[in-house]
Structure formats: structure tokens, C-alpha cells
Amino acid sequence: MVGKKAKNPEVRSKVSDPHAAPLPEDGAKVRAAKGFAVSAKAAKQPPVSVVARKTKAGTAAVETGPDLSSPQLYLSRELTWLRFNSRVLNEAADSRTPLLERVKFLSITGSNLDEFFMKRIGGLMQQVGAGVTDRSHDGLTPNEQIDQCIGYVRSILARQHTIATDIVRELKQKKIYILRYAELSADEKKQVRGHYAQYVFPLVTPQSVDPAHPFPFISNFSLNLLVTFLQKKNRPPVLARIKVPVGFGAPRFIRVEGGDRFIPIEEVMRHNLDLLFPGANVLSCDVFRTTRNATTEPREENADDLLAVIESELQERRFAPIVRLEVEKGMDPVRQGQLTAELGLDPGRDVYASEGLLALRDFMELVALDRPLLKDAPHHPVDHPELAQERSIFHILRDEGSILVQHPYETFSSSIERFLREAARDPKVHAIKMTLYRTARESNIVEHLIEAAVNGTQVAVMVELQASFDEAANIRLAERMEEAGIHVTYGVLGLKTHSKIILVVRRDYDGLRRYVHVGTGNYHPVTSRLYSDLGLFTVDEAIGADATELFNYLTTGVNESRTYKKLLVAPSFLKKELLKKIEREAALHTQAQPGHIQFKMNALEDVDITRALYRAAHRGVRIDLIVRDSCRLRPGVKGLSDTIRVISIVGRFLEHARIYYFRNAGREEYYIGSADCMKRNLEHRVEALAPVESVRLQKRLREILDIQCTDRRSAWDMRPDGEYVQRTPGKNEEQLGSQAQLIGLAEKRAVKAKTDKRGKHGKKKKP
């Protein structure tokens, strides 16, 4: 994103808006307030481990270094994720960001919070319900974590409202209107009433609440009207619930004639209730919305049919407990109390009153408006220079050895889709094996796999049925592929298969050769345009052999501890190898050969990895962590993590690539793959990191890391207390963010490749 210098030299993720609620402190300070013995200087002075040792003078207490078991050193996973959402929200407020892109970021923060309540708050509530009182690594019980999160969420909601109000006002200045019913003229009211009657009213089903009609089931994320009306004189008021049919062919915002003018569908419904309740006297109409828990654990241990288990879990999720009730601010306390009681919620903890529209995620509808001047300049991914050739992709890979592709800067279609398309049609290809975690409903990936199977190629696909919120889609894809003759398996019981890997076995002129792709992102054509990811194509024999071993494990579940030559595979070896490499870096660190570790990932949550990084930093190793969201580690703690810096990149694309770098006394190592440093990834998922050994490709990775570490536009620096400060470019510094720079570099590579090609063909042969 091209941007002007920000007016304020520092923008913190801590809420500074005067209308926002104050933020809660971190776990260490919360515990101190509750009577725990915690140093007030936790962020500056690390706790010290002390042991008793006998001396000639008697027994003495001896300091042995930082106490890495202290909860003071570990930030809350939940709170650091919420801070990430606060950074995303900052993009919605940043005047350097085009207006409709700001609308997009506002919508994203709404959907992010929805997922946070479904998964994180829902999971914590399950623990509370089960009577769990164990403290997490940050020293908080599940109940304390919920309280801490709720305090932060309420501050985000207050800031969301302020930003949304500003955005709506600025949209109005650009002649994009979000209207209330009272702002419509008589003719416009007639128009929207006619639209509602024809296109929405047939989808609406009012449900009364009385002794004959118990309170109805409220589905997850549904927008609802709670209506109170009098039907007959001298009779008590009637209560009814109406589900607003958003997503059932009805958009959230109805267009009003005369330009880009819109009115929320619930506004139209609440002012035309006479169509639903003819002759009734409507006393009140309130909008509310619910969120249900999505944290369910598949019962796999005794499962004969994993597919049936997942389908059962999906059905149970529909009826999972409600974890959040959103209402309009100003709702009558009696009606709000009645609704809260019917849903079995805690009115002080589970109810959130909003001053503006509910379900901000629906603002994404406005982003589709044809207003190019209010959006980022269109981005067109380029073909990878080495894949721009017309000859067989297998011949290209055989000649090059390895190719590194970077999405969304380089196209998904001319790399991964082409790889599978040519494999499906090449008579020399004998087998295609791949893992599939998420993909699009109408995916060329699946079409190419089916085409290959129809052509007689052996095709085996490991479909992960437990990919969060894509379970139903993956079930349908699996069934479709099985019908086409593809060998579909669902992985290993008890483990999610999160690795992104394709293996193609082809008979070349010199025998069978294995072609492998290892990626950091899903094989998904849509998210490949939205997420920043990496993919390695290689014909390395050792990686090919490792890929064969990995697929044999996935299709049989036999012998988790297989031998791999180059791939680092979880859950068997990856975590152990990362810990060894961190410890090796600390052991090799000298003034002449300084140690250096760089990790780029989505999250750092695993405590063992965090401790190892603390130990390495304590020895003087320089550590750069580019962490998108959750991060337990406190950087910059004097005497412990002085040499660690943590930055977060928030920009046009979602940062999703994982890179692991170790200087290794000059014998540099680079790895890419699907795994984050989270306990679930390292111990409960099948993951794979692949080494990038080509010096040419290592230079590409070094370029990415250097650009992101020096980003002055889109980067945020984490402080020891867990808060973030946004960087801003100085007068003589690069004004473009790292993502804009990477777009430019990809385009330059593509132009150079075309120029070189023309020059090569344009040379005349000497007579």
C-alpha cells in the first residue's frame, strides 16, 4: 500500500480513543492485583532461579540464571491474539489506507471476533464448565482468562464503533450512503417495501413465544428481531422472534434507488412488521445476534468411520451452547433480561450492547462496489520467470532442480495448478499424491485430480476432514473424488494433517523421478490471491524419498517415527529438531561468529520453543521473530531477551508464510513449511518443513526476511509488556510497506525475464 507519512509519529495498539474503555493489564499484573507475589518490574527484570548450595561457610543461595518456569515471562495467547485484531482495526482507522479497504479491515475485525468467541472463549467456557482450575503458562485460570479477554474485547468494540462511525461519515462524503429508515422519502419507503415484499418476505418465518410455543432455537451468527406486540385488547403482550434471512439469497444491505445508497435489511423489516402481524399493535422491536461455541473434540479413539464421526460433530456444533449475545444499546432492560434468561447466559459477562449495527462482518458487501479510486490499485500476480516457458513443467524442474514460488506475488494458476494439470495429462506420470486441507468449492485442483484418475493415473489424496469450518466442504469433496476413482484417506487417527505437500512420480528418460511441492499455504485458488505464502518445487532425491515415507505413513498410520533424510516432520521429529537447532545456535555463538535466528510464522505459542529462544538470547544470540498474531514471548527484557525483537506485519495480504533461519556459524540453514511454533502444530498435527538448500533460492528468502525486518510502513514492534508500537517511515526512509515492495520486485523479475527472452531470440547468428 502506497501511503503518505502518518501524522502521528507513533500509533500504539493500546486504545487511546477517549471513548474507549481502559485496557486490562497483562496476566502478571492481574495476578498481583489478586494477591499473587509478582514483581512490578517483571518486564524489565526477569525472575531469577535460585538453588541452595553447600559452601565452607554453610548453605548459600546461588543464582543460576533466569527462572524460565515463571509465568511472568509468558504472555497470554488469547490477549496477544486480540492485540493482533487491534492492529487490523488500526488499518480501518488509518487515513493512508483507501476508504473501501478500510471498510474491508473493519469487516475483518468483526469476523475475527466472531471466530475468537466461537473457538477461544468457547473453549475456555468448556473448561470452566468442566471445573478446570489449572493455571495456563501465563499463570491464569480459565475463568481469569475469560475475564481478561472480555475486558479487552469491550475496549475493541468501543473503538470499532468510533471507527465505524467515522467510516460511514467518510463514505457519505464519497456519495456512498448507509441509511436509516427515517432518512428515506415516502417514495423510497414505498420502493424498499416493495423490494422486501417480493424478495425477502417469502423467506421470513415469525415464531411466537408462549406456553404453546417454547422459545425457538437460535442459530449461530443469526441476526434476529425480538418483537413485542398486542394482538387483542385486555390480553398480555405477545413476544415473537424473527430471523433476518441474511445469506439466504438476501443481502444485508438493500440498495435504494439513486446511486450507491443502502439500507440494512433489518431496518426495512422492523418498519414493515404489519406485513407479518396484520392489525397488531407493535410495542417494541429489538435486534439481537448470537454466537455459539465451535470447540468440539471429535471422538476418534473408537471410531470405525471417521467420516461419520465428523458429520456427527458438525450436527452437534449447530446446537452447541451460546457464548455471546449481542444486542442494540438501549434495549429495554426487562426484554434484555428475558432474552438473556431464555438463552441461559450471564448478563454481566455474556451480553454485549452495541451502539451501531451488529454483525460488522457484513460490511464486506460494500467492498464489492465498483469504486476503484477508493480501493488499492489492482494487483495482478505475475508468472514465475522460470515457469513462463512453454515447455513441460517437469523438464523445467528437472533442469532447474528447485524453484521457489511466492504467492500472491506470483500466480497460483501458472505454478501449482499447472503442475497438477500437466501431471494429469502426461502419460509418463504414474502417480499423484497430495494432502488437501482447504480448497475452493469449485476448484481446478480437484478437477485436475479427477482428470488424472480418469486417465488411469494412480491418484491418492489425504483429505483433512477436521479443517476448522471447512469440514462439510471437505466431506463433499472427498465423496466426489472417491466417486471418480481417487484413493481418498482421512489421515491418522488423533492427528490433524496440516502439511501442504504434493508428490508426482514420473517416468523420465533415466527412470522414475519424484517431483515434489512443499508449501506454506493451502491449495486454494482464492486465498492464494489474499494470503502471502511460499512454495518449493524440487526434484531433490532425498526430499522425494521423504515425501514417499510421509504419504505411506498418512495412508496407513503405521510407524510414526519413520526415518526422514531432509524433511522435518511433526509430530515425530520437528519440535525436537527445532529445539536442537536453537540450542546449537547458542552453543556456536561467539563474538567472531555471532549466532542469528530468524523465524517468520503466524504464532509463537509453544512454551518449550519460547524457553529455548530465551536461553539462546541469554547467551547473546540475535533473534528476529516476525510473528503475525499470538506471541507468548516478551522481547527486550533486560538480562534475558535483550537481543530478541518481535515484529508483526499487517497489510493488504494476510501474512501466512513460515520461514525458519539459522546462521549456524556461517553454514546457513533455511526451512519453509506449514508449521507454526504452536503446541498443537508441533505435537498434535502432521506437519512438514523442507530445507531450501539452493544458494539462489536462499537469496530470495533472505530478501523477504530483510525487507520485512526493515519495513517502516506495515510493521509493528512488540514491547516487553506485550503492547505494540507501529513503525512510521522517516523523511528519507522507504515509504512503501514490505508487501508493496515485494509486488514491485516480482514485477521487475517478470519484466527482466521477458526482456532476457526477447534478447535471446533477437540475437543474430554470426555468419
Tab-separated table of N, CA and C in Angstrom, residues 298 300 303-311 434-437 460-467 470-483 486-498 550-551 553-557 684-686:
chain	number	residue	atom	x	y	z
A	298	PRO	N	-13.516	-34.251	18.230
A	298	PRO	CA	-14.002	-35.489	17.612
A	298	PRO	C	-13.649	-36.709	18.445
A	300	GLU	N	-12.511	-39.819	18.245
A	300	GLU	CA	-11.882	-40.677	17.242
A	300	GLU	C	-11.409	-42.011	17.796
A	303	ALA	N	-13.437	-44.834	16.775
A	303	ALA	CA	-14.209	-44.574	15.566
A	303	ALA	C	-13.941	-45.637	14.501
A	304	ASP	N	-15.002	-46.260	14.022
A	304	ASP	CA	-14.876	-47.162	12.893
A	304	ASP	C	-14.953	-46.379	11.587
A	305	ASP	N	-15.630	-45.232	11.600
A	305	ASP	CA	-15.826	-44.420	10.403
A	305	ASP	C	-15.623	-42.959	10.778
A	306	LEU	N	-14.427	-42.436	10.470
A	306	LEU	CA	-14.114	-41.058	10.830
A	306	LEU	C	-15.061	-40.083	10.141
A	307	LEU	N	-15.452	-40.403	8.910
A	307	LEU	CA	-16.374	-39.532	8.186
A	307	LEU	C	-17.677	-39.373	8.958
A	308	ALA	N	-18.210	-40.463	9.484
A	308	ALA	CA	-19.459	-40.398	10.249
A	308	ALA	C	-19.273	-39.610	11.541
A	309	VAL	N	-18.108	-39.746	12.157
A	309	VAL	CA	-17.825	-39.008	13.394
A	309	VAL	C	-17.838	-37.513	13.135
A	310	ILE	N	-17.161	-37.070	12.068
A	310	ILE	CA	-17.091	-35.647	11.759
A	310	ILE	C	-18.476	-35.109	11.411
A	311	GLU	N	-19.256	-35.873	10.662
A	311	GLU	CA	-20.623	-35.436	10.340
A	311	GLU	C	-21.453	-35.274	11.611
A	434	MET	N	-1.248	-36.213	-2.786
A	434	MET	CA	-1.229	-34.874	-2.199
A	434	MET	C	-2.067	-34.820	-0.931
A	435	THR	N	-1.757	-33.837	-0.099
A	435	THR	CA	-2.588	-33.544	1.069
A	435	THR	C	-3.497	-32.383	0.712
A	436	LEU	N	-4.714	-32.412	1.214
A	436	LEU	CA	-5.684	-31.359	0.917
A	436	LEU	C	-6.341	-30.929	2.223
A	437	TYR	N	-5.975	-29.744	2.671
A	437	TYR	CA	-6.506	-29.215	3.932
A	437	TYR	C	-7.706	-28.309	3.675
A	460	ALA	N	-3.855	-40.522	-5.142
A	460	ALA	CA	-4.180	-40.697	-3.719
A	460	ALA	C	-4.200	-39.318	-3.065
A	461	VAL	N	-5.284	-39.016	-2.380
A	461	VAL	CA	-5.435	-37.707	-1.748
A	461	VAL	C	-5.773	-37.900	-0.276
A	462	MET	N	-5.009	-37.229	0.582
A	462	MET	CA	-5.275	-37.242	2.013
A	462	MET	C	-6.085	-35.983	2.325
A	463	VAL	N	-7.380	-36.153	2.562
A	463	VAL	CA	-8.277	-35.030	2.842
A	463	VAL	C	-8.425	-34.885	4.354
A	464	GLU	N	-8.161	-33.688	4.862
A	464	GLU	CA	-8.312	-33.438	6.296
A	464	GLU	C	-9.758	-33.037	6.577
A	465	LEU	N	-10.488	-33.933	7.209
A	465	LEU	CA	-11.903	-33.669	7.492
A	465	LEU	C	-12.094	-32.697	8.648
A	466	GLN	N	-11.040	-32.451	9.431
A	466	GLN	CA	-11.192	-31.612	10.619
A	466	GLN	C	-10.676	-30.192	10.415
A	467	ALA	N	-10.499	-29.756	9.152
A	467	ALA	CA	-10.091	-28.372	8.894
A	467	ALA	C	-11.199	-27.446	9.390
A	470	ASP	N	-14.318	-25.900	7.564
A	470	ASP	CA	-14.369	-26.423	6.200
A	470	ASP	C	-14.680	-27.912	6.195
A	471	GLU	N	-15.132	-28.421	7.340
A	471	GLU	CA	-15.384	-29.858	7.452
A	471	GLU	C	-16.434	-30.321	6.431
A	472	ALA	N	-17.544	-29.601	6.360
A	472	ALA	CA	-18.628	-30.021	5.460
A	472	ALA	C	-18.181	-29.969	4.005
A	473	ALA	N	-17.473	-28.906	3.637
A	473	ALA	CA	-16.988	-28.780	2.256
A	473	ALA	C	-16.016	-29.907	1.925
A	474	ASN	N	-15.145	-30.251	2.875
A	474	ASN	CA	-14.171	-31.312	2.618
A	474	ASN	C	-14.825	-32.681	2.520
A	475	ILE	N	-15.901	-32.885	3.275
A	475	ILE	CA	-16.642	-34.146	3.162
A	475	ILE	C	-17.214	-34.297	1.752
A	476	ARG	N	-17.798	-33.218	1.250
A	476	ARG	CA	-18.372	-33.264	-0.104
A	476	ARG	C	-17.289	-33.507	-1.153
A	477	LEU	N	-16.146	-32.832	-1.011
A	477	LEU	CA	-15.053	-33.030	-1.965
A	477	LEU	C	-14.533	-34.464	-1.917
A	478	ALA	N	-14.402	-34.996	-0.711
A	478	ALA	CA	-13.897	-36.361	-0.560
A	478	ALA	C	-14.824	-37.361	-1.247
A	479	GLU	N	-16.115	-37.193	-1.039
A	479	GLU	CA	-17.078	-38.111	-1.653
A	479	GLU	C	-17.033	-38.020	-3.177
A	480	ARG	N	-16.902	-36.788	-3.677
A	480	ARG	CA	-16.845	-36.598	-5.128
A	480	ARG	C	-15.598	-37.246	-5.721
A	481	MET	N	-14.470	-37.091	-5.052
A	481	MET	CA	-13.235	-37.680	-5.569
A	481	MET	C	-13.275	-39.202	-5.508
A	482	GLU	N	-13.862	-39.736	-4.447
A	482	GLU	CA	-13.978	-41.197	-4.347
A	482	GLU	C	-14.816	-41.755	-5.485
A	483	GLU	N	-15.884	-41.044	-5.829
A	483	GLU	CA	-16.747	-41.485	-6.933
A	483	GLU	C	-16.000	-41.517	-8.257
A	486	ILE	N	-10.592	-41.907	-7.161
A	486	ILE	CA	-9.408	-41.458	-6.431
A	486	ILE	C	-9.358	-42.172	-5.086
A	487	HIS	N	-8.154	-42.571	-4.667
A	487	HIS	CA	-7.974	-43.194	-3.361
A	487	HIS	C	-7.962	-42.082	-2.311
A	488	VAL	N	-9.024	-41.960	-1.546
A	488	VAL	CA	-9.152	-40.891	-0.550
A	488	VAL	C	-8.977	-41.483	0.840
A	489	THR	N	-8.092	-40.889	1.614
A	489	THR	CA	-7.937	-41.271	3.015
A	489	THR	C	-8.089	-40.020	3.869
A	490	TYR	N	-8.306	-40.242	5.164
A	490	TYR	CA	-8.581	-39.129	6.062
A	490	TYR	C	-7.490	-38.944	7.109
A	491	GLY	N	-6.307	-39.440	6.803
A	491	GLY	CA	-5.189	-39.192	7.704
A	491	GLY	C	-5.095	-40.188	8.834
A	492	VAL	N	-4.430	-39.758	9.900
A	492	VAL	CA	-4.110	-40.619	11.027
A	492	VAL	C	-5.007	-40.266	12.207
A	493	LEU	N	-5.608	-41.268	12.841
A	493	LEU	CA	-6.476	-41.018	13.988
A	493	LEU	C	-5.732	-40.253	15.076
A	494	GLY	N	-6.392	-39.223	15.586
A	494	GLY	CA	-5.814	-38.439	16.666
A	494	GLY	C	-4.941	-37.287	16.219
A	495	LEU	N	-4.665	-37.183	14.916
A	495	LEU	CA	-3.808	-36.115	14.392
A	495	LEU	C	-4.492	-35.409	13.229
A	496	LYS	N	-4.340	-34.085	13.186
A	496	LYS	CA	-4.755	-33.335	12.005
A	496	LYS	C	-3.601	-33.330	11.016
A	497	THR	N	-3.912	-33.493	9.749
A	497	THR	CA	-2.878	-33.390	8.725
A	497	THR	C	-2.907	-31.980	8.157
A	498	HIS	N	-1.932	-31.190	8.555
A	498	HIS	CA	-1.876	-29.775	8.182
A	498	HIS	C	-0.789	-29.505	7.151
A	550	LEU	N	6.352	-40.118	4.019
A	550	LEU	CA	5.282	-39.374	4.676
A	550	LEU	C	3.912	-39.833	4.185
A	551	PHE	N	3.764	-40.011	2.887
A	551	PHE	CA	2.465	-40.465	2.371
A	551	PHE	C	2.173	-41.906	2.791
A	553	TYR	N	2.981	-43.158	5.596
A	553	TYR	CA	2.501	-43.018	6.978
A	553	TYR	C	1.061	-42.514	7.002
A	554	LEU	N	0.761	-41.509	6.171
A	554	LEU	CA	-0.577	-40.918	6.173
A	554	LEU	C	-1.646	-41.906	5.712
A	555	THR	N	-1.289	-42.775	4.792
A	555	THR	CA	-2.288	-43.707	4.259
A	555	THR	C	-2.424	-44.976	5.088
A	556	THR	N	-1.487	-45.209	6.018
A	556	THR	CA	-1.563	-46.421	6.842
A	556	THR	C	-1.636	-46.119	8.334
A	557	GLY	N	-1.042	-45.014	8.765
A	557	GLY	CA	-0.963	-44.711	10.192
A	557	GLY	C	0.050	-45.566	10.918
A	684	HIS	N	0.465	-32.308	17.793
A	684	HIS	CA	-0.825	-32.945	17.508
A	684	HIS	C	-1.242	-32.822	16.046
A	685	ARG	N	-0.316	-32.456	15.192
A	685	ARG	CA	-0.611	-32.365	13.762
A	685	ARG	C	0.517	-32.997	12.961
A	686	VAL	N	0.177	-33.408	11.748
A	686	VAL	CA	1.200	-33.848	10.807
A	686	VAL	C	1.621	-32.613	10.013
